[in-house]
Short mmCIF file of C-alpha atoms in Angstrom, two decimals:
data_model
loop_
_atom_site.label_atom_id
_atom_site.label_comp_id
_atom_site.label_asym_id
_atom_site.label_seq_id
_atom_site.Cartn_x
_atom_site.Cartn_y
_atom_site.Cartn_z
CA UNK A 1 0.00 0.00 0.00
CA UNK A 2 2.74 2.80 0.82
CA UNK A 3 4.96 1.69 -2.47
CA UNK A 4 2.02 2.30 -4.45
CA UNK A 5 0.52 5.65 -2.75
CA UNK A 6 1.54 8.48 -5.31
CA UNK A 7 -0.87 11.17 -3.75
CA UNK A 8 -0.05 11.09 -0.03
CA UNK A 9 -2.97 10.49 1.51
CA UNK A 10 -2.88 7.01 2.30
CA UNK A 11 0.68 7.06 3.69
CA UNK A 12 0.14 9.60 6.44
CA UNK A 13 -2.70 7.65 7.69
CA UNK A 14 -1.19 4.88 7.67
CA UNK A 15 2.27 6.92 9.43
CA UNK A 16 -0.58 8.35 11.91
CA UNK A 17 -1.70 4.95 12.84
CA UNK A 18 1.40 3.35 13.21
CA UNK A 19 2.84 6.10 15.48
CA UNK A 20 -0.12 5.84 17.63
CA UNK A 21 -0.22 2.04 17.92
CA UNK A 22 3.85 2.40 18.99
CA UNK A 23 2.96 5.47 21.83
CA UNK A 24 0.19 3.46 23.20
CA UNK A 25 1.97 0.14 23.80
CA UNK A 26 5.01 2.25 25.36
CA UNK A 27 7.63 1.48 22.32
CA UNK A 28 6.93 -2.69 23.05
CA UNK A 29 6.18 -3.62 19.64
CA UNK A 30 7.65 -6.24 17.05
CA UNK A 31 10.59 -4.39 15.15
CA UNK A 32 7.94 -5.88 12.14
CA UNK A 33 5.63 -2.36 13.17
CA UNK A 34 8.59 -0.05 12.30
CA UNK A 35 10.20 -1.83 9.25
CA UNK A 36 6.84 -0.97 7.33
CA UNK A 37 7.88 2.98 7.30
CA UNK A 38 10.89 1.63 5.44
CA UNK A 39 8.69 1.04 1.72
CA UNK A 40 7.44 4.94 2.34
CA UNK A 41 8.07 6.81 -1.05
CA UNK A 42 9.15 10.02 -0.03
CA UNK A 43 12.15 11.74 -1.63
CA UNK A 44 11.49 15.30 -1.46
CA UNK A 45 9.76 17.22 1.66
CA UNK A 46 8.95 20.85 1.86
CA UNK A 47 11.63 23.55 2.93
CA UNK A 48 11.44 26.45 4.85
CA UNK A 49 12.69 29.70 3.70
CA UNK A 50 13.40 32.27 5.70
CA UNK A 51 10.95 35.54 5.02
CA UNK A 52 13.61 38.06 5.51
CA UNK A 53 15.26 36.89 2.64
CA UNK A 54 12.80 36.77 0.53
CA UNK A 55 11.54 40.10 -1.27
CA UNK A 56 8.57 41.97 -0.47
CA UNK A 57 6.13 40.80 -3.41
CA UNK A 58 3.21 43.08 -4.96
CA UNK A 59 -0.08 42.59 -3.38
CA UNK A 60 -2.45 41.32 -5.12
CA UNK A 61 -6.44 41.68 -5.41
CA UNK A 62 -8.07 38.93 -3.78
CA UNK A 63 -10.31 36.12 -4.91
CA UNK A 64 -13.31 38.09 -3.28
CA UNK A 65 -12.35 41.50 -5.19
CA UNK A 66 -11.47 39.96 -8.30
CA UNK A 67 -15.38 38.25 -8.37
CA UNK A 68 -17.03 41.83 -7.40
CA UNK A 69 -14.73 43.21 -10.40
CA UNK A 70 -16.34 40.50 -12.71
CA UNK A 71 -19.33 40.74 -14.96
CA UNK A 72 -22.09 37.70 -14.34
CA UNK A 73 -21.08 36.21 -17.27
CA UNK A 74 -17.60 35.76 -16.15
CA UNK A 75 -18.41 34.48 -13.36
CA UNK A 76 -19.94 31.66 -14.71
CA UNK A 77 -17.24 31.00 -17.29
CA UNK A 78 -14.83 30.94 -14.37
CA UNK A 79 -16.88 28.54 -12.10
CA UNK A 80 -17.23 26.14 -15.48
CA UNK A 81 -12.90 26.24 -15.60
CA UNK A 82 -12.41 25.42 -11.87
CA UNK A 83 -15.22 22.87 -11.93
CA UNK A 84 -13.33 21.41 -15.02
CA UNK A 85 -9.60 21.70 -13.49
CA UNK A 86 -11.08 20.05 -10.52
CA UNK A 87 -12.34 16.88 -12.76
CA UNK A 88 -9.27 16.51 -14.70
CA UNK A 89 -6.75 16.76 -11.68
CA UNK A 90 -9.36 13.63 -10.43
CA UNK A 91 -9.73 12.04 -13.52
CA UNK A 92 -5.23 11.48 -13.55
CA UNK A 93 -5.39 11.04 -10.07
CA UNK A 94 -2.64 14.19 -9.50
CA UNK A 95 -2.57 16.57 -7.20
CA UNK A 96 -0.78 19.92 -6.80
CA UNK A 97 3.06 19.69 -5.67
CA UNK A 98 3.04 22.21 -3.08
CA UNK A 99 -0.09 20.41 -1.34
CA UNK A 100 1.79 16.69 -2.11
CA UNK A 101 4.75 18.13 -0.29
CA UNK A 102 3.07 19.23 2.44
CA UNK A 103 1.59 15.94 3.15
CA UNK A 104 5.40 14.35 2.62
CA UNK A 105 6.39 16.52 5.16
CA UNK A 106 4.01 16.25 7.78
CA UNK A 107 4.34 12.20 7.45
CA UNK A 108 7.74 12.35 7.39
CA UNK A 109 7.72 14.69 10.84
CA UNK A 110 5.30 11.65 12.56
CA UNK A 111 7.85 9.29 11.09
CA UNK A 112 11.04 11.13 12.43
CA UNK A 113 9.28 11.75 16.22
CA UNK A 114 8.71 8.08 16.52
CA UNK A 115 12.75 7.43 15.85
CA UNK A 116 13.32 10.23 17.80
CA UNK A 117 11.28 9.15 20.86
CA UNK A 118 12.79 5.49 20.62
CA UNK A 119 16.27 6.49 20.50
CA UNK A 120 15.81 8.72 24.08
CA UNK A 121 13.58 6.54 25.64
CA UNK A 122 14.20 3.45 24.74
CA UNK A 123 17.76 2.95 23.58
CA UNK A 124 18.13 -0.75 24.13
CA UNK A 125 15.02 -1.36 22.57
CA UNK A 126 14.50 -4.26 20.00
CA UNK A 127 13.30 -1.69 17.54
CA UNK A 128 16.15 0.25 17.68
CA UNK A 129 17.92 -1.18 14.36
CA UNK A 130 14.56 -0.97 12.50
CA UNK A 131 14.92 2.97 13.71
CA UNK A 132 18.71 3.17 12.52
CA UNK A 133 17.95 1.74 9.11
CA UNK A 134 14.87 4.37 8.92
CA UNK A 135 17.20 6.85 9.70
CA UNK A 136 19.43 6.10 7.13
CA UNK A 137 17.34 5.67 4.60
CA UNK A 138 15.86 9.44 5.21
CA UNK A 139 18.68 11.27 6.60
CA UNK A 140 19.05 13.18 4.19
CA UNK A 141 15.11 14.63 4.56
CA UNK A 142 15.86 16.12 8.34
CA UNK A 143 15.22 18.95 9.49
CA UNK A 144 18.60 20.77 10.21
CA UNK A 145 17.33 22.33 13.31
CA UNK A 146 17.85 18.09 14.51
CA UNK A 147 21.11 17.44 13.01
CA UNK A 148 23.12 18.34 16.66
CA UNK A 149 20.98 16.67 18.85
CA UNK A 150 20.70 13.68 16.22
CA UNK A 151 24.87 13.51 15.78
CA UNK A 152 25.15 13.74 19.44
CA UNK A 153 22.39 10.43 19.93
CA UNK A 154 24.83 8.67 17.24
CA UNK A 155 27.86 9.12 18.90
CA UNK A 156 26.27 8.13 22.70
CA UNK A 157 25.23 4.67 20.52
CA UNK A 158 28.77 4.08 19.02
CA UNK A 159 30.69 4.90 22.32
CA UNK A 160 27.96 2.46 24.43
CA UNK A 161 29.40 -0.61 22.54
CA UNK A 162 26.21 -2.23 22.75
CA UNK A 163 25.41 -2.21 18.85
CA UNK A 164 25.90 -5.39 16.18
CA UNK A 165 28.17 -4.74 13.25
CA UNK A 166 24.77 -3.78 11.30
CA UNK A 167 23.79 -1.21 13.66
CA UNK A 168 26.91 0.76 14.01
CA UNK A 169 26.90 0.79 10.23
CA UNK A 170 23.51 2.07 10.16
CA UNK A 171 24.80 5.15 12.81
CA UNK A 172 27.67 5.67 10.40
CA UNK A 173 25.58 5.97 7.10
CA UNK A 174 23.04 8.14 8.75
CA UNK A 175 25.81 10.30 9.99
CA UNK A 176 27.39 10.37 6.52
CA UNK A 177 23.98 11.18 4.91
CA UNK A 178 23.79 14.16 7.39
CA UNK A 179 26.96 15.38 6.59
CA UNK A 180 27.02 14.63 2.97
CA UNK A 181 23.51 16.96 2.77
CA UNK A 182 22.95 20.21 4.50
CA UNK A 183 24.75 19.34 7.68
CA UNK A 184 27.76 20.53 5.70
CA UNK A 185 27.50 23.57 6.93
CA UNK A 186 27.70 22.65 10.45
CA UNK A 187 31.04 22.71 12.90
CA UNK A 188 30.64 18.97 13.40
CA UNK A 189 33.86 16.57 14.38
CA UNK A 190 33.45 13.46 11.92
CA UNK A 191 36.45 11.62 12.39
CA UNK A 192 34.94 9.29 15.31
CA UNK A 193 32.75 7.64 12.12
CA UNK A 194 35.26 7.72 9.91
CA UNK A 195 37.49 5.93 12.73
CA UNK A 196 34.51 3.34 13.68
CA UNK A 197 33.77 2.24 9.95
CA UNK A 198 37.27 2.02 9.97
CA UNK A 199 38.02 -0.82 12.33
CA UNK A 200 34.35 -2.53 11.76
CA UNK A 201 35.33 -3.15 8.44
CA UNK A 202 37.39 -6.32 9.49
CA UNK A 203 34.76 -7.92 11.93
CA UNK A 204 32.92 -8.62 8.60
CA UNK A 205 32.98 -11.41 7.16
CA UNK A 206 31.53 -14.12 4.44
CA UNK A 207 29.49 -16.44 7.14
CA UNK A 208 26.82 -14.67 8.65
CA UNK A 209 26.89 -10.54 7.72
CA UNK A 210 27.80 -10.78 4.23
CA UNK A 211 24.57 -8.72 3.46
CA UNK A 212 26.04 -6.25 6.23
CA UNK A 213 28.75 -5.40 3.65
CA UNK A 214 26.20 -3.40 1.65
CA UNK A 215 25.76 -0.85 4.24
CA UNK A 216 29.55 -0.63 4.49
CA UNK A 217 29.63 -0.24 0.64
CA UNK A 218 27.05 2.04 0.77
CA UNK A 219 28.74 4.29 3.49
CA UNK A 220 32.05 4.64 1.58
CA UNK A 221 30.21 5.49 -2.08
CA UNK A 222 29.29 8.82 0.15
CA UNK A 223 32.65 9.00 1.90
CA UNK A 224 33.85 8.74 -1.81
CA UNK A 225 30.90 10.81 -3.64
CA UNK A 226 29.99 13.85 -1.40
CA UNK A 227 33.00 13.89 1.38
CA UNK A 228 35.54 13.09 -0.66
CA UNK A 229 36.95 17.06 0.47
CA UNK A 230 36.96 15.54 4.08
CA UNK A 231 38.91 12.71 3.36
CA UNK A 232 43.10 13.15 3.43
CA UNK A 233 45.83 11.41 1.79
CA UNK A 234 46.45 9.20 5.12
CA UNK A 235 43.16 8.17 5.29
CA UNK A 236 42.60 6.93 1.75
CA UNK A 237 45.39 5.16 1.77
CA UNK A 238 44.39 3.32 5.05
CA UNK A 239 40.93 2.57 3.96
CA UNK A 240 42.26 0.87 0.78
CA UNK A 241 44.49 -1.37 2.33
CA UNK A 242 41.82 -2.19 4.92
CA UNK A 243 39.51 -2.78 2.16
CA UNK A 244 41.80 -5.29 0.12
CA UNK A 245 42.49 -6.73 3.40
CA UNK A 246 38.63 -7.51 3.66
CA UNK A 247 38.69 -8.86 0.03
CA UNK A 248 40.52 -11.79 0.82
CA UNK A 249 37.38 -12.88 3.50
CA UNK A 250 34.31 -12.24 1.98
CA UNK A 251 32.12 -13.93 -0.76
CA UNK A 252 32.36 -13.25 -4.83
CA UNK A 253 29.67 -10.46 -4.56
CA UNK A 254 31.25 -8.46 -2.05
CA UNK A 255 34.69 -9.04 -2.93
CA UNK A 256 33.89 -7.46 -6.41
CA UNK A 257 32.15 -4.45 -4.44
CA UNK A 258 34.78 -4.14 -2.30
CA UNK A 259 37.36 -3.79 -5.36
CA UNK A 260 34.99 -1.27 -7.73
CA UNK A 261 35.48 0.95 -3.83
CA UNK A 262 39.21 0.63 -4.36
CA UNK A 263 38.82 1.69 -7.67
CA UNK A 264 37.57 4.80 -7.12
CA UNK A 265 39.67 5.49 -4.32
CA UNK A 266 42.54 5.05 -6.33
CA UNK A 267 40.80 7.19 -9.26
CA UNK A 268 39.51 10.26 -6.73
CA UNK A 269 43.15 10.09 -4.78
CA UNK A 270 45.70 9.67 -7.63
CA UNK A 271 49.08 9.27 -4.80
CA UNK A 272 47.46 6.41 -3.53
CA UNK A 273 49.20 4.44 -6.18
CA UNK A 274 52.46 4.25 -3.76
CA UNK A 275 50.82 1.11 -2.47
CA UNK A 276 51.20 -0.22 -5.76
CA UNK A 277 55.34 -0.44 -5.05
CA UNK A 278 57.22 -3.06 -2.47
CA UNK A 279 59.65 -0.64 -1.35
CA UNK A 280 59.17 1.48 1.89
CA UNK A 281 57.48 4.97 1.33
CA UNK A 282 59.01 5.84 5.09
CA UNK A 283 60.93 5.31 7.95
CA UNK A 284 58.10 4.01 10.13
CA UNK A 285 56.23 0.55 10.01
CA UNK A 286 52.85 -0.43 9.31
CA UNK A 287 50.09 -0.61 11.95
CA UNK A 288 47.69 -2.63 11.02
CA UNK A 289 46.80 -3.52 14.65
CA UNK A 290 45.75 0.25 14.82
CA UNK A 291 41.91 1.47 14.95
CA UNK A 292 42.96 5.19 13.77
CA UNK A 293 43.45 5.22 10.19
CA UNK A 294 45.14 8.58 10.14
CA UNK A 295 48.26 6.77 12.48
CA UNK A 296 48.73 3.44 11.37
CA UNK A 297 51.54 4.24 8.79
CA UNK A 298 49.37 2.53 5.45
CA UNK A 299 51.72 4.35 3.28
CA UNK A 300 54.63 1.90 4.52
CA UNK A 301 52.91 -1.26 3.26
CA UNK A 302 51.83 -3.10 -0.65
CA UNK A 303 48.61 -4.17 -1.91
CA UNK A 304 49.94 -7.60 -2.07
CA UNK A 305 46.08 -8.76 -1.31
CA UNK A 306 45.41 -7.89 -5.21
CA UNK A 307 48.58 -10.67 -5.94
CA UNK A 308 46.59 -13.29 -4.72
CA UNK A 309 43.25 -12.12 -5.88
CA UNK A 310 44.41 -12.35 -9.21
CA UNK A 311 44.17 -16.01 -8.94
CA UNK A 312 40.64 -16.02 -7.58
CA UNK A 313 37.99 -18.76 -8.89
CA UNK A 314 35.65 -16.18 -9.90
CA UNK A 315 36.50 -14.33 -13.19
CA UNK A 316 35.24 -10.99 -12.41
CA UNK A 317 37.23 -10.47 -9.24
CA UNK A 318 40.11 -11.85 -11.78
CA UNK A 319 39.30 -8.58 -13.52
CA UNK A 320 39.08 -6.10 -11.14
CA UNK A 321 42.45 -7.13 -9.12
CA UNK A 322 44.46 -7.19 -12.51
CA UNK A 323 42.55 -3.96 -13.54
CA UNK A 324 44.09 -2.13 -10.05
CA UNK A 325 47.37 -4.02 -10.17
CA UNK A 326 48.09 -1.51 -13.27
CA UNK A 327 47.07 1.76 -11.29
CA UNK A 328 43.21 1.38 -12.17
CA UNK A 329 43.56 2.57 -15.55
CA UNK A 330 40.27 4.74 -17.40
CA UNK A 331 41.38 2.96 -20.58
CA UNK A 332 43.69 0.95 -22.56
CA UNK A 333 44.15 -2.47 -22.58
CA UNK A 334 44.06 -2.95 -18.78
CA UNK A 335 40.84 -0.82 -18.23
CA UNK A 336 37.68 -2.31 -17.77
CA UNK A 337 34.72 -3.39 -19.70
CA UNK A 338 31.55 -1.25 -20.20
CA UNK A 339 29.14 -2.68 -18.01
CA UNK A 340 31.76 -3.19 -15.30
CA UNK A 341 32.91 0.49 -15.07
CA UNK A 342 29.75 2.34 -15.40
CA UNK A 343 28.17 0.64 -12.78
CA UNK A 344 28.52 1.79 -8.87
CA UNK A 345 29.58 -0.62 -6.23
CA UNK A 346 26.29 -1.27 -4.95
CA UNK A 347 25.33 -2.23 -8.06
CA UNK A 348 27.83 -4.24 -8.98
CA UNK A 349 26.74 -6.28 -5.57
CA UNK A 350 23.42 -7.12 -6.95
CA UNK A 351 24.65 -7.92 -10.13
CA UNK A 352 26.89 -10.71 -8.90
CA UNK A 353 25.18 -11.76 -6.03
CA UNK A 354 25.13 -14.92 -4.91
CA UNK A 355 21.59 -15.51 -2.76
CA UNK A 356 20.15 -18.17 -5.20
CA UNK A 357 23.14 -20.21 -4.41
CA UNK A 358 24.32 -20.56 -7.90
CA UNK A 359 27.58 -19.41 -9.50
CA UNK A 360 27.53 -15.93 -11.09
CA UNK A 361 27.65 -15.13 -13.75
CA UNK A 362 26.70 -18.90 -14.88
CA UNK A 363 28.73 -21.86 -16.35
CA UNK A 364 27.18 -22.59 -19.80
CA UNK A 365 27.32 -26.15 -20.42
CA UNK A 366 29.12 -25.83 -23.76
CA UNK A 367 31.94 -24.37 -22.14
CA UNK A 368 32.30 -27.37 -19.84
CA UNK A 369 31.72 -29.85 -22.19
CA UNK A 370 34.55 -28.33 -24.34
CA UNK A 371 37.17 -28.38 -21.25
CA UNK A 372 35.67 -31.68 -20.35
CA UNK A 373 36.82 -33.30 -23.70
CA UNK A 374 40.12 -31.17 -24.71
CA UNK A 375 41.16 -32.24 -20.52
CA UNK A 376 40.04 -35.91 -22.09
CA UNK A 377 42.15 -35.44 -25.06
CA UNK A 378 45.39 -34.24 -22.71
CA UNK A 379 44.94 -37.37 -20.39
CA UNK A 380 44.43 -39.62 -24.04
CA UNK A 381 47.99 -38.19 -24.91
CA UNK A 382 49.81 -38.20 -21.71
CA UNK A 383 48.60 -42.24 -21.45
CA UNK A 384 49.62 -42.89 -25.10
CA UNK A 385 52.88 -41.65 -24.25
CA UNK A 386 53.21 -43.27 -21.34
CA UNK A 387 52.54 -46.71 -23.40
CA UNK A 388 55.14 -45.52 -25.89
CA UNK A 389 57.94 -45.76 -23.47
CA UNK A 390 56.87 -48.67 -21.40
CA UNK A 391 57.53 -50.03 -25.72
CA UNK A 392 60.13 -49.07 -26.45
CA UNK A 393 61.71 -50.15 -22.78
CA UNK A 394 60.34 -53.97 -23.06
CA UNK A 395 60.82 -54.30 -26.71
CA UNK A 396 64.52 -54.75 -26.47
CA UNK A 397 64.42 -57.68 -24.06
CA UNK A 398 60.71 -59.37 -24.43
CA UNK A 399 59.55 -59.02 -28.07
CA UNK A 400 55.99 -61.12 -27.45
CA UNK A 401 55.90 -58.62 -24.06
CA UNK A 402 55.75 -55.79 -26.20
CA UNK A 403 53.67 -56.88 -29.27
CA UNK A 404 50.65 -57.45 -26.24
CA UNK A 405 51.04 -53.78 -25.03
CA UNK A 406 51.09 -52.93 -28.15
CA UNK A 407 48.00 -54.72 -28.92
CA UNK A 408 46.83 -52.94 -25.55
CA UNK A 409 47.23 -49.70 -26.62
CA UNK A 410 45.20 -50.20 -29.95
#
């Protein structure tokens, strides 16, 4: 029902009855209740301007004085056009922007209070990762007067410890999406979710939170995208060693969205390409053991990761680690493919994912029948040779020996 409202109408109902079903039963629903607001299809809200910037505009006649000023014939032809704006606008099932945004907004405000009330009430609540992943999903829709008291919330959750990998991913993309938007603006420290995305990256793995990586994926295309001015030499070099580090863990799928990230780190921070030479960059040693990206030395150490990914069973990641092995070229004969290098890392993932538990991209079954028989034809050759010596041994001392392996091998 809310994919499919266009008009409004239905989802802030629906918002209105949801909120009030949460308050009444004290925030002790099923996390079910909240991950409903996720399918709400609102990407634009209404913004405030501020009326002393705007200019003093002519005033107008009113509706009332513009009737009086009308003849009675007018009047009627003017009825006869609203009457027949009013049908059509029915008929196509619109409705005017400004009143479609204001319903937007004031579902999105019941939507926000709810999160809000959960995260200050109820902190340790079971519906607080269906309230992180609604937050990151419309971050970028708050109201900036929030964005302090929101960031300071986040940072209270990260520094409590008590959040799963996928919840202290969720903090660090809505914090990103903030910051990314019009919390630019704002004196805000940012390096404590740079520094937590940082060392989460390598509790992930290919067992249970491979999904997980998506939201990691997803945090660094904005890192990449819209902070990238944020982001300093040190740190880009540390996040793409940690990041080929992670490669060498995780399934196909992720492993190829984990190397399309390095790609465009490499691309968006040219000097990162030191890490592409064995030989020491400095006098100092490299720290991987270290949670703070800008101090563990990453400029001392080798992609060697991409070395051994070049030899991975899957062909794409084949690609990608041979593709940044020659600095990540934009063309030539190392750059990639079309549909590889037009395509973000997020959707890359889906492309190559790996949920129906079948290889990716498939095996065709001439391909395998071909290998099958010319691998047939090497083991043929390799046995007829083997005969031909075992001949040409036995021949010179048991004649009738060989003329029977020789009848053998015919």
């Amino acid at each position: 029902m809310l994919r499919q409202d266009k008009l409004g109408h239905t989802s802030l109902a629906a918002v209105k009855i949801i909120s009030g079903l949460v308050k009444s039963h004290n925030y002790d629903v099923r996390p079910e209740v909240l991950n409903i607001l996720l399918n709400l299809q609102i990407k634009e809200v209404e913004v405030k301007k501020d009326t002393e910037d705007i200019a003093p505009k002519q005033k107008f006649m009113s509706y009332k004085e513009k009737k009086k000023n009308l003849s009675r014939m007018q009047r009627k032809w003017r009825k006869a056009e609203e009457k027949l704006e009013k049908d059509l606008l029915e008929a196509e099932a619109s409705e005017n922007k400004e009143k479609k945004l204001k319903l937007y907004t004031e579902t999105l405000n019941i939507v926000f209070l709810t999160f809000f009330r959960i995260l200050k009430r109820a902190q340790k609540s079971v519906l607080l990762p269906a309230v992180l992943e609604g937050l990151a999903k419309f971050a970028h829709l708050i109201n900036i007067e929030f964005f302090d008291d929101l960031l300071k919330v986040l940072y209270t959750l990260i520094d409590s410890g008590d959040l799963n990998y996928r919840e202290s991913l969720h903090c660090v993309k809505t914090a990103f999406n903030i910051l990314s938007g019009q919390g630019d603006v704002l004196n805000i420290d940012h390096l404590k979710f740079y520094t937590h995305l940082y060392k989460t990256l390598l509790k992930l793995h290919a067992v249970v939170n491979n999904d997980d990586i998506l939201i990691a994926l997803q945090c660094l295309e904005v890192m990449l995208a819209k902070l990238r001015k944020q982001v300093t030499q040190q740190r880009a070099l540390s996040f793409l060693k940690q990041l080929s580090t992670l490669a060498l863990h995780v399934l196909p799928d992720s492993c190829i969205g984990i190397l399309s990230t390095n790609r465009g780190i490499m691309q968006t921070f040219p000097k990162t390409d030191i890490l592409l030479d064995n030989e020491s960059q400095g006098s100092s040693l490299y720290l991987p053991e270290l949670d703070e990206p800008e101090y563990c030395n990453a400029q001392n150490t080798a992609l060697w990761e991409l070395y051994c990914l070049r030899r991975h069973y899957h062909p794409v990641v084949r690609i990608f680690a041979a593709h940044l092995c020659a600095g990540a070229p934009s063309e030539g004969s190392e750059g990639l493919r079309a549909e590889l290098s037009h395509k973000s890392t997020v959707e890359l993932f889906a492309d190559y994912t790996i949920n129906g538990m079948t290889f990716n991209p498939p095996i065709s079954d001439t391909v395998c029948k071909k290998k099958v028989k010319a691998r047939a034809n090497e083991v043929k050759d390799d046995l007829n040779g083997l005969i031909q010596k075992h001949l040409e041994k036995v021949s010179s001392v048991q004649p009738d020996f060989a003329s029977y392996f020789k009848a053998i091998s015919t």
